[in-house]
Amino acid sequence: METQLMEELKIKIDHDQDTDQLFGNLDVNLKNIKDNYDVDIVQRQDEIILKGKEAAKAQQVIVELLGILESGEILDSQKVNYVISLNQKGLSYKDSNINKDVLCFTHRGKPIKPKTIGQTSYAQSIKKHDIVFGVGPAGTGKTYIAVAMAINAFKNKEVQKIILARPAVEAGERLGFLPGDLQEKVDPYLRPLYDALHDILGRDSALRLKEKEIIEVVPLAYMRGRTLDNSFIILDEAQNTTKEQMKMFLTRLGFGSKAVVTGDITQIDLPRGKKSGLVDAIKVLDRVEGIDFCFLKDADVVRHALVRRIIVAYEKYAKENPEKEGEE
């Protein structure tokens, strides 16, 4: 039986490097590396000593983290986890050109960049295609990146209007008991879209553009009968559209327009017996020229580390218990 040899490797640390960020609060980043690799890590004033069967892999991770710091990026626990997950797949954060393209700037001047390989591919696809489907679990940045790309297109005068739509599935026929006019009744279901707009544009700027009808945030039903020219159109939560609604939305596209459809096919809230328009579109439109599908994975989750673990746990359970899928 072949045994893997123990290794001892050293990484030199320059005095001007930010070891607080590299090691993390209470050395949490180094503990994370130790939890994922068969390695012991010893810190000295000007070097890190790695001992163990996977010292070389741990060294690759630390070198990547040092490179991230040298580039001026903020090193947080989410990014450390992502670098480790890429390394375990034989991939490199640096070689993947993540965080290189600026999608747009927030009203505070903060650059918005893709944070994962999946997000980078998704943003590139939106640039190249007139219709893009961004499909993936919660926390993968599907909506936020689409809104950032829409705002960038508007600022660059590529489009004259931004339209954000969502199916208000939870409202259904029960809207009547809610206070206010129809717009006020459906606004709670559109809140995630408002949040993205306010975060990037600032609340006041977003409200001004909305008052001028340059930005529309509307329930999907408002789209029927319209032809949208020179617009950037986003359909969010598309897993909750019916087949008919999806076809209606996609055929609104006019000259000089671009559409992005986002959704998570593992969180469908449609009534029993209703087929998701997003699931149907993936099958029907897979080979239509000019349409691209981007499938984001659990590795692309950029929320709390627990969100990724929750998604993985649900996926694992679904695979192990296929007969229980769809049961209440």
mmCIF file with all atom_site columns, N, CA, C and O in Angstrom, residues 166-198:
data_model
loop_
_atom_site.group_PDB
_atom_site.id
_atom_site.type_symbol
_atom_site.label_atom_id
_atom_site.label_alt_id
_atom_site.label_comp_id
_atom_site.label_asym_id
_atom_site.label_entity_id
_atom_site.label_seq_id
_atom_site.pdbx_PDB_ins_code
_atom_site.Cartn_x
_atom_site.Cartn_y
_atom_site.Cartn_z
_atom_site.occupancy
_atom_site.B_iso_or_equiv
_atom_site.pdbx_formal_charge
_atom_site.auth_seq_id
_atom_site.auth_comp_id
_atom_site.auth_asym_id
_atom_site.auth_atom_id
_atom_site.pdbx_PDB_model_num
ATOM 1   N N  . ARG A 1 166 ? -41.384 40.893 -11.482 1.00 0.00 ? 166 ARG A N  1
ATOM 2   C CA . ARG A 1 166 ? -41.434 39.705 -10.631 1.00 0.00 ? 166 ARG A CA 1
ATOM 3   C C  . ARG A 1 166 ? -42.855 39.183 -10.604 1.00 0.00 ? 166 ARG A C  1
ATOM 4   O O  . ARG A 1 166 ? -43.802 39.962 -10.529 1.00 0.00 ? 166 ARG A O  1
ATOM 5   N N  . PRO A 1 167 ? -43.048 37.867 -10.642 1.00 0.00 ? 167 PRO A N  1
ATOM 6   C CA . PRO A 1 167 ? -44.404 37.338 -10.457 1.00 0.00 ? 167 PRO A CA 1
ATOM 7   C C  . PRO A 1 167 ? -44.794 37.413 -8.983  1.00 0.00 ? 167 PRO A C  1
ATOM 8   O O  . PRO A 1 167 ? -44.022 36.987 -8.115  1.00 0.00 ? 167 PRO A O  1
ATOM 9   N N  . ALA A 1 168 ? -45.937 37.994 -8.695  1.00 0.00 ? 168 ALA A N  1
ATOM 10  C CA . ALA A 1 168 ? -46.413 38.095 -7.304  1.00 0.00 ? 168 ALA A CA 1
ATOM 11  C C  . ALA A 1 168 ? -47.242 36.871 -6.984  1.00 0.00 ? 168 ALA A C  1
ATOM 12  O O  . ALA A 1 168 ? -48.441 36.952 -6.719  1.00 0.00 ? 168 ALA A O  1
ATOM 13  N N  . VAL A 1 169 ? -46.600 35.724 -6.997  1.00 0.00 ? 169 VAL A N  1
ATOM 14  C CA . VAL A 1 169 ? -47.318 34.456 -6.843  1.00 0.00 ? 169 VAL A CA 1
ATOM 15  C C  . VAL A 1 169 ? -48.016 34.354 -5.509  1.00 0.00 ? 169 VAL A C  1
ATOM 16  O O  . VAL A 1 169 ? -49.162 33.931 -5.421  1.00 0.00 ? 169 VAL A O  1
ATOM 17  N N  . GLU A 1 170 ? -47.333 34.795 -4.437  1.00 0.00 ? 170 GLU A N  1
ATOM 18  C CA . GLU A 1 170 ? -47.920 34.641 -3.113  1.00 0.00 ? 170 GLU A CA 1
ATOM 19  C C  . GLU A 1 170 ? -49.202 35.449 -2.967  1.00 0.00 ? 170 GLU A C  1
ATOM 20  O O  . GLU A 1 170 ? -50.063 35.117 -2.178  1.00 0.00 ? 170 GLU A O  1
ATOM 21  N N  . ALA A 1 171 ? -49.307 36.545 -3.763  1.00 0.00 ? 171 ALA A N  1
ATOM 22  C CA . ALA A 1 171 ? -50.474 37.415 -3.649  1.00 0.00 ? 171 ALA A CA 1
ATOM 23  C C  . ALA A 1 171 ? -51.708 36.746 -4.240  1.00 0.00 ? 171 ALA A C  1
ATOM 24  O O  . ALA A 1 171 ? -52.749 36.655 -3.611  1.00 0.00 ? 171 ALA A O  1
ATOM 25  N N  . GLY A 1 172 ? -51.582 36.242 -5.464  1.00 0.00 ? 172 GLY A N  1
ATOM 26  C CA . GLY A 1 172 ? -52.682 35.546 -6.120  1.00 0.00 ? 172 GLY A CA 1
ATOM 27  C C  . GLY A 1 172 ? -53.971 36.328 -6.096  1.00 0.00 ? 172 GLY A C  1
ATOM 28  O O  . GLY A 1 172 ? -54.019 37.521 -6.368  1.00 0.00 ? 172 GLY A O  1
ATOM 29  N N  . GLU A 1 173 ? -55.064 35.664 -5.714  1.00 0.00 ? 173 GLU A N  1
ATOM 30  C CA . GLU A 1 173 ? -56.377 36.295 -5.643  1.00 0.00 ? 173 GLU A CA 1
ATOM 31  C C  . GLU A 1 173 ? -56.606 36.969 -4.292  1.00 0.00 ? 173 GLU A C  1
ATOM 32  O O  . GLU A 1 173 ? -57.674 37.488 -4.046  1.00 0.00 ? 173 GLU A O  1
ATOM 33  N N  . ARG A 1 174 ? -55.588 36.953 -3.426  1.00 0.00 ? 174 ARG A N  1
ATOM 34  C CA . ARG A 1 174 ? -55.789 37.453 -2.074  1.00 0.00 ? 174 ARG A CA 1
ATOM 35  C C  . ARG A 1 174 ? -55.332 38.888 -1.905  1.00 0.00 ? 174 ARG A C  1
ATOM 36  O O  . ARG A 1 174 ? -55.207 39.378 -0.802  1.00 0.00 ? 174 ARG A O  1
ATOM 37  N N  . LEU A 1 175 ? -55.018 39.570 -3.001  1.00 0.00 ? 175 LEU A N  1
ATOM 38  C CA . LEU A 1 175 ? -54.548 40.947 -2.916  1.00 0.00 ? 175 LEU A CA 1
ATOM 39  C C  . LEU A 1 175 ? -55.584 41.876 -2.291  1.00 0.00 ? 175 LEU A C  1
ATOM 40  O O  . LEU A 1 175 ? -55.242 42.870 -1.672  1.00 0.00 ? 175 LEU A O  1
ATOM 41  N N  . GLY A 1 176 ? -56.856 41.571 -2.462  1.00 0.00 ? 176 GLY A N  1
ATOM 42  C CA . GLY A 1 176 ? -57.919 42.484 -2.063  1.00 0.00 ? 176 GLY A CA 1
ATOM 43  C C  . GLY A 1 176 ? -57.905 42.875 -0.614  1.00 0.00 ? 176 GLY A C  1
ATOM 44  O O  . GLY A 1 176 ? -58.264 43.995 -0.261  1.00 0.00 ? 176 GLY A O  1
ATOM 45  N N  . PHE A 1 177 ? -57.472 41.959 0.281   1.00 0.00 ? 177 PHE A N  1
ATOM 46  C CA . PHE A 1 177 ? -57.550 42.284 1.704   1.00 0.00 ? 177 PHE A CA 1
ATOM 47  C C  . PHE A 1 177 ? -56.416 43.200 2.163   1.00 0.00 ? 177 PHE A C  1
ATOM 48  O O  . PHE A 1 177 ? -56.462 43.738 3.261   1.00 0.00 ? 177 PHE A O  1
ATOM 49  N N  . LEU A 1 178 ? -55.387 43.390 1.317   1.00 0.00 ? 178 LEU A N  1
ATOM 50  C CA . LEU A 1 178 ? -54.267 44.256 1.695   1.00 0.00 ? 178 LEU A CA 1
ATOM 51  C C  . LEU A 1 178 ? -54.647 45.722 1.512   1.00 0.00 ? 178 LEU A C  1
ATOM 52  O O  . LEU A 1 178 ? -55.406 46.058 0.600   1.00 0.00 ? 178 LEU A O  1
ATOM 53  N N  . PRO A 1 179 ? -54.128 46.617 2.375   1.00 0.00 ? 179 PRO A N  1
ATOM 54  C CA . PRO A 1 179 ? -54.454 48.051 2.237   1.00 0.00 ? 179 PRO A CA 1
ATOM 55  C C  . PRO A 1 179 ? -53.737 48.674 1.051   1.00 0.00 ? 179 PRO A C  1
ATOM 56  O O  . PRO A 1 179 ? -52.723 48.172 0.582   1.00 0.00 ? 179 PRO A O  1
ATOM 57  N N  . GLY A 1 180 ? -54.266 49.805 0.561   1.00 0.00 ? 180 GLY A N  1
ATOM 58  C CA . GLY A 1 180 ? -53.599 50.556 -0.498  1.00 0.00 ? 180 GLY A CA 1
ATOM 59  C C  . GLY A 1 180 ? -54.081 50.192 -1.881  1.00 0.00 ? 180 GLY A C  1
ATOM 60  O O  . GLY A 1 180 ? -54.931 49.322 -2.067  1.00 0.00 ? 180 GLY A O  1
ATOM 61  N N  . ASP A 1 181 ? -53.508 50.918 -2.893  1.00 0.00 ? 181 ASP A N  1
ATOM 62  C CA . ASP A 1 181 ? -53.855 50.622 -4.276  1.00 0.00 ? 181 ASP A CA 1
ATOM 63  C C  . ASP A 1 181 ? -53.078 49.386 -4.736  1.00 0.00 ? 181 ASP A C  1
ATOM 64  O O  . ASP A 1 181 ? -52.297 48.793 -3.977  1.00 0.00 ? 181 ASP A O  1
ATOM 65  N N  . LEU A 1 182 ? -53.257 48.998 -6.015  1.00 0.00 ? 182 LEU A N  1
ATOM 66  C CA . LEU A 1 182 ? -52.662 47.750 -6.498  1.00 0.00 ? 182 LEU A CA 1
ATOM 67  C C  . LEU A 1 182 ? -51.143 47.775 -6.396  1.00 0.00 ? 182 LEU A C  1
ATOM 68  O O  . LEU A 1 182 ? -50.514 46.791 -6.013  1.00 0.00 ? 182 LEU A O  1
ATOM 69  N N  . GLN A 1 183 ? -50.516 48.932 -6.742  1.00 0.00 ? 183 GLN A N  1
ATOM 70  C CA . GLN A 1 183 ? -49.057 49.024 -6.674  1.00 0.00 ? 183 GLN A CA 1
ATOM 71  C C  . GLN A 1 183 ? -48.574 48.811 -5.242  1.00 0.00 ? 183 GLN A C  1
ATOM 72  O O  . GLN A 1 183 ? -47.592 48.108 -4.996  1.00 0.00 ? 183 GLN A O  1
ATOM 73  N N  . GLU A 1 184 ? -49.273 49.416 -4.284  1.00 0.00 ? 184 GLU A N  1
ATOM 74  C CA . GLU A 1 184 ? -48.891 49.263 -2.877  1.00 0.00 ? 184 GLU A CA 1
ATOM 75  C C  . GLU A 1 184 ? -49.096 47.829 -2.391  1.00 0.00 ? 184 GLU A C  1
ATOM 76  O O  . GLU A 1 184 ? -48.364 47.350 -1.532  1.00 0.00 ? 184 GLU A O  1
ATOM 77  N N  . LYS A 1 185 ? -50.080 47.151 -2.958  1.00 0.00 ? 185 LYS A N  1
ATOM 78  C CA . LYS A 1 185 ? -50.336 45.765 -2.568  1.00 0.00 ? 185 LYS A CA 1
ATOM 79  C C  . LYS A 1 185 ? -49.218 44.824 -3.025  1.00 0.00 ? 185 LYS A C  1
ATOM 80  O O  . LYS A 1 185 ? -48.858 43.880 -2.326  1.00 0.00 ? 185 LYS A O  1
ATOM 81  N N  . VAL A 1 186 ? -48.660 45.084 -4.223  1.00 0.00 ? 186 VAL A N  1
ATOM 82  C CA . VAL A 1 186 ? -47.650 44.165 -4.760  1.00 0.00 ? 186 VAL A CA 1
ATOM 83  C C  . VAL A 1 186 ? -46.218 44.589 -4.424  1.00 0.00 ? 186 VAL A C  1
ATOM 84  O O  . VAL A 1 186 ? -45.293 43.795 -4.580  1.00 0.00 ? 186 VAL A O  1
ATOM 85  N N  . ASP A 1 187 ? -46.036 45.823 -3.929  1.00 0.00 ? 187 ASP A N  1
ATOM 86  C CA . ASP A 1 187 ? -44.688 46.307 -3.619  1.00 0.00 ? 187 ASP A CA 1
ATOM 87  C C  . ASP A 1 187 ? -43.894 45.385 -2.683  1.00 0.00 ? 187 ASP A C  1
ATOM 88  O O  . ASP A 1 187 ? -42.685 45.220 -2.868  1.00 0.00 ? 187 ASP A O  1
ATOM 89  N N  . PRO A 1 188 ? -44.521 44.791 -1.654  1.00 0.00 ? 188 PRO A N  1
ATOM 90  C CA . PRO A 1 188 ? -43.742 43.899 -0.786  1.00 0.00 ? 188 PRO A CA 1
ATOM 91  C C  . PRO A 1 188 ? -43.076 42.752 -1.541  1.00 0.00 ? 188 PRO A C  1
ATOM 92  O O  . PRO A 1 188 ? -41.985 42.313 -1.171  1.00 0.00 ? 188 PRO A O  1
ATOM 93  N N  . TYR A 1 189 ? -43.701 42.276 -2.606  1.00 0.00 ? 189 TYR A N  1
ATOM 94  C CA . TYR A 1 189 ? -43.135 41.171 -3.383  1.00 0.00 ? 189 TYR A CA 1
ATOM 95  C C  . TYR A 1 189 ? -41.995 41.641 -4.297  1.00 0.00 ? 189 TYR A C  1
ATOM 96  O O  . TYR A 1 189 ? -41.233 40.841 -4.810  1.00 0.00 ? 189 TYR A O  1
ATOM 97  N N  . LEU A 1 190 ? -41.907 42.959 -4.486  1.00 0.00 ? 190 LEU A N  1
ATOM 98  C CA . LEU A 1 190 ? -40.865 43.527 -5.339  1.00 0.00 ? 190 LEU A CA 1
ATOM 99  C C  . LEU A 1 190 ? -39.701 44.090 -4.518  1.00 0.00 ? 190 LEU A C  1
ATOM 100 O O  . LEU A 1 190 ? -38.739 44.616 -5.078  1.00 0.00 ? 190 LEU A O  1
ATOM 101 N N  . ARG A 1 191 ? -39.774 43.952 -3.198  1.00 0.00 ? 191 ARG A N  1
ATOM 102 C CA . ARG A 1 191 ? -38.774 44.550 -2.313  1.00 0.00 ? 191 ARG A CA 1
ATOM 103 C C  . ARG A 1 191 ? -37.343 44.147 -2.638  1.00 0.00 ? 191 ARG A C  1
ATOM 104 O O  . ARG A 1 191 ? -36.441 45.001 -2.610  1.00 0.00 ? 191 ARG A O  1
ATOM 105 N N  . PRO A 1 192 ? -37.040 42.879 -2.958  1.00 0.00 ? 192 PRO A N  1
ATOM 106 C CA . PRO A 1 192 ? -35.641 42.534 -3.278  1.00 0.00 ? 192 PRO A CA 1
ATOM 107 C C  . PRO A 1 192 ? -35.081 43.334 -4.458  1.00 0.00 ? 192 PRO A C  1
ATOM 108 O O  . PRO A 1 192 ? -33.889 43.643 -4.486  1.00 0.00 ? 192 PRO A O  1
ATOM 109 N N  . LEU A 1 193 ? -35.931 43.674 -5.419  1.00 0.00 ? 193 LEU A N  1
ATOM 110 C CA . LEU A 1 193 ? -35.483 44.470 -6.562  1.00 0.00 ? 193 LEU A CA 1
ATOM 111 C C  . LEU A 1 193 ? -35.200 45.912 -6.132  1.00 0.00 ? 193 LEU A C  1
ATOM 112 O O  . LEU A 1 193 ? -34.220 46.520 -6.548  1.00 0.00 ? 193 LEU A O  1
ATOM 113 N N  . TYR A 1 194 ? -36.074 46.458 -5.276  1.00 0.00 ? 194 TYR A N  1
ATOM 114 C CA . TYR A 1 194 ? -35.835 47.807 -4.746  1.00 0.00 ? 194 TYR A CA 1
ATOM 115 C C  . TYR A 1 194 ? -34.533 47.840 -3.944  1.00 0.00 ? 194 TYR A C  1
ATOM 116 O O  . TYR A 1 194 ? -33.763 48.797 -4.032  1.00 0.00 ? 194 TYR A O  1
ATOM 117 N N  . ASP A 1 195 ? -34.294 46.795 -3.159  1.00 0.00 ? 195 ASP A N  1
ATOM 118 C CA . ASP A 1 195 ? -33.084 46.751 -2.328  1.00 0.00 ? 195 ASP A CA 1
ATOM 119 C C  . ASP A 1 195 ? -31.822 46.833 -3.191  1.00 0.00 ? 195 ASP A C  1
ATOM 120 O O  . ASP A 1 195 ? -30.872 47.548 -2.852  1.00 0.00 ? 195 ASP A O  1
ATOM 121 N N  . ALA A 1 196 ? -31.814 46.088 -4.300  1.00 0.00 ? 196 ALA A N  1
ATOM 122 C CA . ALA A 1 196 ? -30.653 46.106 -5.190  1.00 0.00 ? 196 ALA A CA 1
ATOM 123 C C  . ALA A 1 196 ? -30.476 47.489 -5.817  1.00 0.00 ? 196 ALA A C  1
ATOM 124 O O  . ALA A 1 196 ? -29.356 48.015 -5.892  1.00 0.00 ? 196 ALA A O  1
ATOM 125 N N  . LEU A 1 197 ? -31.568 48.102 -6.260  1.00 0.00 ? 197 LEU A N  1
ATOM 126 C CA . LEU A 1 197 ? -31.504 49.445 -6.848  1.00 0.00 ? 197 LEU A CA 1
ATOM 127 C C  . LEU A 1 197 ? -30.985 50.466 -5.851  1.00 0.00 ? 197 LEU A C  1
ATOM 128 O O  . LEU A 1 197 ? -30.115 51.279 -6.173  1.00 0.00 ? 197 LEU A O  1
ATOM 129 N N  . HIS A 1 198 ? -31.522 50.427 -4.632  1.00 0.00 ? 198 HIS A N  1
ATOM 130 C CA . HIS A 1 198 ? -31.122 51.399 -3.615  1.00 0.00 ? 198 HIS A CA 1
ATOM 131 C C  . HIS A 1 198 ? -29.665 51.221 -3.227  1.00 0.00 ? 198 HIS A C  1
ATOM 132 O O  . HIS A 1 198 ? -28.951 52.201 -2.980  1.00 0.00 ? 198 HIS A O  1
#
